[in-house]
């Protein structure tokens, strides 16, 4: 499903965010991406999402070399990828419900689907009562859950989650992790960055550890560190 | 694609409401800019209409010799009548010329006494169809060489001056209007670019969620269209109000009868209104298109 | 407070560089708006200068009876010479009047033959100091009742018309310039408001970190000042270029000699340049002040 | 140092973010604010910072009723309070160093102080090598550390930290907590929201627990939950 071949990403100022990374993630896998702050986890995700392009190496998503993707095809790639961003990236001018609905409207889902799916997913992340609020009227954790809801709502093939529990209390985190697990069981490939050792150690899934841009560990049924 | 009308409508509606500052700023820019353009264009039209009648005064006079024979006079009369370039001809015989003379010099009985109808030349006052000075000159000179013709006199210098003046004023106002139009387009594009800049993060997020360029662009373009349209719709009554105010001021003034003919026909007002609408909408749509595109290359 | 000059300078410098889009947009708005204002003001000045000489043409003629006695003529001459409202007087005696007449009717020897110097009235051509029509009328009428005076004739209608025209044109251009100035101020304020809107988050953060209102405001105001200044400095050469272009066009034209006197003195150009600078800077500073203040109430 | 008397904060839509809250925090105390997502922790902090005003009740900071504070005095209150915001609130147009320096410039510190303090504090949070980067060129955790550095740099009387370790890996978190502890030992009052049970349980400081806006627990040397 996802394959990185010798991928190197160098930001300006010669910051090597990812160095010769190789990884092969099968369909339906659940992968934790761990590593210290600034080790390149978000960069890994941004590369899969075509938000950044690698300086060297090739990246395959769903069998396609996304480096060769023509410009106008990028949105179609992204529709197959749900993404929970570390900084949420909510649309400030839309309500919670509209933010989630947007992901469905983008792929042209009919109105009745939007009308049933959006409240359902908001219920799932525990935000049904905030559906009409604007993002700036939400607490940090609530914003994060909106971001999660938006990434889930169109049942993507791949789910990229960048610290989806960073702003959540332990019990809400557990709820979110259950949700992620359920989604993973329906066949969705999940890649999740996290700093939460508890979650990684409980779930015991594949762990890829980064350090200064290098993959230093790739372990099935691994622990945090 | 799947760009649904109701999605676009909803999107545009909520954006216009939520970004009130930006919406207002864009609309104000369109409004002020287009109002200036409209007033300039209509003032030009008004001045042109006001000075039209001077154009009508352009004529030349064919003076016959006082001793010209009947045959010579009727030959010239025929030539004038037959010329397709002549609109109307007025023959002033010696008696009529004398009457004009006595009118003119009513204050100077000595001068009137010294003149008799016989010494005054009969003349043809000619109004040509084409009011162009050069055409008139060419036409008039044709008759200069006819037998019995003493001289061809063209419209007074003062009239010519007024014509030049009117033409120049009209040209000046027209160039002014064009410059304003250019400035308006620039200012509106500028305002849209700025508004887009304030929303570049939003555009970026839309892209990241998988929206196609057109999916993002169309609502912004419709938004630009609405802003352009509203700005233009505000500008049109303002322009018409200002023009009517100018008109009433000009036609009221007693000392200045020069512009009493200042009038802008409603068809001309309509034309300018259409111009403003088209410019407002086009600039809104195209400006938004270009401005969004700048931020689409995420 | 502790507002350090180097802090402000650094802040302004980096903001201008970092928000290139906003900086450019504001500068363009100031530039375009002020250029329009400047051109309008200078065109008005030029037209006024060009038509000044028509004002000089205002005069009236005191026609004496052809049979007026020497005493009567010299009495009127004295009265005119002594009047403080009279600028200059030109006496045309009967012989001179006859010469003018023969010049005028050179084509009609019959008329010339019918006239002798004795029947023509001698006249005084008077140029008053005050060019106002009403004043002239009052002055001229004074002489109408003097013994030996036949009639007082005022400047030809054509001249009067030209005067009215010039005054109206000048007034129109002036109002146009004022309207443009108002529009420019509005557009510039608008642009600044928009730029501030794009940076409202930044202002909010500054407040939250403990910056006083003035600490936040001053750099923004200086930024507005710089943008207004740069816009004005760009507008000034543009205005002078355009005006010189108009001047050369007008004075080159052969058919239109009406505006050959079109000229804008460098002192007038300087005045408008100062106006643009002041408006640009003031609007920039005050606009930024007001716009920032809107977002300071966190 | 900080005192809340029957403080109630109601956002629009009748969201009661804080209900009749009473708390008395002494100078030099270290307080953890815990509670599920949306329980009112950030609101608590925003009230102390005068970012929000209470609907009922009074708040005293350093002996002053900040509800009675005149408008122009608010900045002077804020200078005594360092704040790590949950969403970082960095100035996007300034580099990392300039962001931190800003907090010093605001209080009129001379240039030479700025020039020595800023690199020192950046070194402390491990970001000396990113001093010249812009915020959008940083990883989530790095941005968070800039926010922490900015809150520390002018040695405030009170330090409010809203989930300062949310985006940090465990070992960086420990480093930051050591720093907070050191600052607290110099007499600075620290109020910190957190979801990290490990940190709370290790530090064993005063814990105030919120639930749906109500203070449900106020315990010295408490644990997370
Ligand atoms: N500006 C606002 N307008 C309306 N409601 C708000 C606003 N800010 C916060 N709220 C609501 O107030 C409640 C408390 O919010 P607060 O941010 O204090 O929670 P929190 O404890 O910080 O949560 P988290 O751990 O998720 O950050 C939440 O239900 C939130 O939705
Ligand atoms: N746009 C950018 N320009 C320059 N450098 C960048 C940019 N984005 C990230 N970096 C640098 O690349 C490195 C990796 O960043 P990345 O965001 O991938 O880290 P991370 O593992 O997600 O960290 P965290 O856990 O703190 O979020 C960091 O050193 C960061 O400073
Ligand atoms: Mg990251
Ligand atoms: Mg919070």
mmCIF file of C-alpha atoms and ligand atoms in Angstrom, chain A residues 9-13 15-18 34-46 52 86 162-163 193-195 210 212-213, chain D residues 127 129-130 133-145 167-169, ligand 2:
data_model
loop_
_atom_site.group_PDB
_atom_site.id
_atom_site.type_symbol
_atom_site.label_atom_id
_atom_site.label_comp_id
_atom_site.label_asym_id
_atom_site.label_seq_id
_atom_site.Cartn_x
_atom_site.Cartn_y
_atom_site.Cartn_z
ATOM 1 C CA UNK A 9 13.963 14.977 2.324
ATOM 2 C CA UNK A 10 16.146 17.985 2.892
ATOM 3 C CA UNK A 11 14.564 21.279 3.907
ATOM 4 C CA UNK A 12 16.353 24.527 3.284
ATOM 5 C CA UNK A 13 19.189 25.264 5.699
ATOM 6 C CA UNK A 15 17.989 20.206 7.525
ATOM 7 C CA UNK A 16 17.837 16.526 6.669
ATOM 8 C CA UNK A 17 14.346 15.651 7.861
ATOM 9 C CA UNK A 18 14.416 12.161 6.351
ATOM 10 C CA UNK A 34 7.723 7.224 17.008
ATOM 11 C CA UNK A 35 10.782 9.293 17.727
ATOM 12 C CA UNK A 36 11.901 12.429 19.494
ATOM 13 C CA UNK A 37 10.663 15.890 18.606
ATOM 14 C CA UNK A 38 11.962 16.978 15.220
ATOM 15 C CA UNK A 39 12.975 13.492 14.136
ATOM 16 C CA UNK A 40 10.962 13.620 10.904
ATOM 17 C CA UNK A 41 7.642 11.948 11.732
ATOM 18 C CA UNK A 42 5.468 14.722 10.373
ATOM 19 C CA UNK A 43 7.714 14.954 7.346
ATOM 20 C CA UNK A 44 7.156 11.222 6.710
ATOM 21 C CA UNK A 45 3.416 11.852 6.704
ATOM 22 C CA UNK A 46 3.606 15.003 4.630
ATOM 23 C CA UNK A 52 6.085 17.830 0.443
ATOM 24 C CA UNK A 86 -0.695 17.898 14.008
ATOM 25 C CA UNK A 162 -0.108 12.992 13.262
ATOM 26 C CA UNK A 163 -0.289 12.790 17.063
ATOM 27 C CA UNK A 193 2.736 9.403 14.831
ATOM 28 C CA UNK A 194 2.643 9.458 18.584
ATOM 29 C CA UNK A 195 4.552 10.332 21.708
ATOM 30 C CA UNK A 210 12.916 7.712 13.620
ATOM 31 C CA UNK A 212 17.234 12.666 13.278
ATOM 32 C CA UNK A 213 15.575 11.592 10.074
ATOM 33 C CA UNK D 127 16.524 24.914 19.835
ATOM 34 C CA UNK D 129 20.216 25.522 15.983
ATOM 35 C CA UNK D 130 16.748 26.697 14.885
ATOM 36 C CA UNK D 133 14.016 29.547 11.346
ATOM 37 C CA UNK D 134 10.496 30.785 10.912
ATOM 38 C CA UNK D 135 7.766 29.107 13.008
ATOM 39 C CA UNK D 136 6.228 27.370 9.995
ATOM 40 C CA UNK D 137 9.564 25.662 9.398
ATOM 41 C CA UNK D 138 9.483 23.918 12.746
ATOM 42 C CA UNK D 139 8.066 20.618 13.855
ATOM 43 C CA UNK D 140 5.125 20.679 16.258
ATOM 44 C CA UNK D 141 7.281 19.949 19.261
ATOM 45 C CA UNK D 142 9.804 22.569 18.280
ATOM 46 C CA UNK D 143 7.087 25.208 18.030
ATOM 47 C CA UNK D 144 5.886 24.213 21.448
ATOM 48 C CA UNK D 145 9.363 24.666 22.857
ATOM 49 C CA UNK D 167 3.559 17.633 21.322
ATOM 50 C CA UNK D 168 6.748 16.416 22.959
ATOM 51 C CA UNK D 169 8.229 12.973 23.228
HETATM 52 N N1 LIG E 2 9.212 23.825 6.262
HETATM 53 C C1 LIG E 2 10.361 23.505 6.898
HETATM 54 N N2 LIG E 2 11.481 24.190 6.616
HETATM 55 C C2 LIG E 2 12.630 23.890 7.226
HETATM 56 N N3 LIG E 2 12.766 22.933 8.140
HETATM 57 C C3 LIG E 2 11.678 22.220 8.469
HETATM 58 C C4 LIG E 2 10.432 22.458 7.873
HETATM 59 N N4 LIG E 2 9.517 21.606 8.380
HETATM 60 C C5 LIG E 2 10.185 20.837 9.270
HETATM 61 N N5 LIG E 2 11.486 21.201 9.337
HETATM 62 C C6 LIG E 2 12.526 20.590 10.165
HETATM 63 O O1 LIG E 2 12.608 19.239 9.831
HETATM 64 C C7 LIG E 2 12.795 18.441 10.992
HETATM 65 C C8 LIG E 2 11.738 17.363 11.081
HETATM 66 O O2 LIG E 2 10.471 17.979 11.268
HETATM 67 P P1 LIG E 2 9.144 17.160 11.524
HETATM 68 O O3 LIG E 2 8.023 18.129 11.587
HETATM 69 O O4 LIG E 2 9.071 16.063 10.528
HETATM 70 O O5 LIG E 2 9.420 16.575 12.981
HETATM 71 P P2 LIG E 2 8.478 15.664 13.887
HETATM 72 O O6 LIG E 2 9.110 14.354 14.007
HETATM 73 O O7 LIG E 2 7.095 15.728 13.392
HETATM 74 O O8 LIG E 2 8.575 16.441 15.271
HETATM 75 P P3 LIG E 2 7.421 16.682 16.373
HETATM 76 O O9 LIG E 2 7.282 15.450 17.146
HETATM 77 O O10 LIG E 2 8.017 17.798 17.192
HETATM 78 O O11 LIG E 2 6.219 17.102 15.639
HETATM 79 C C9 LIG E 2 12.782 19.381 12.172
HETATM 80 O O12 LIG E 2 14.098 19.649 12.538
HETATM 81 C C10 LIG E 2 12.156 20.651 11.618
HETATM 82 O O13 LIG E 2 12.721 21.781 12.211
#
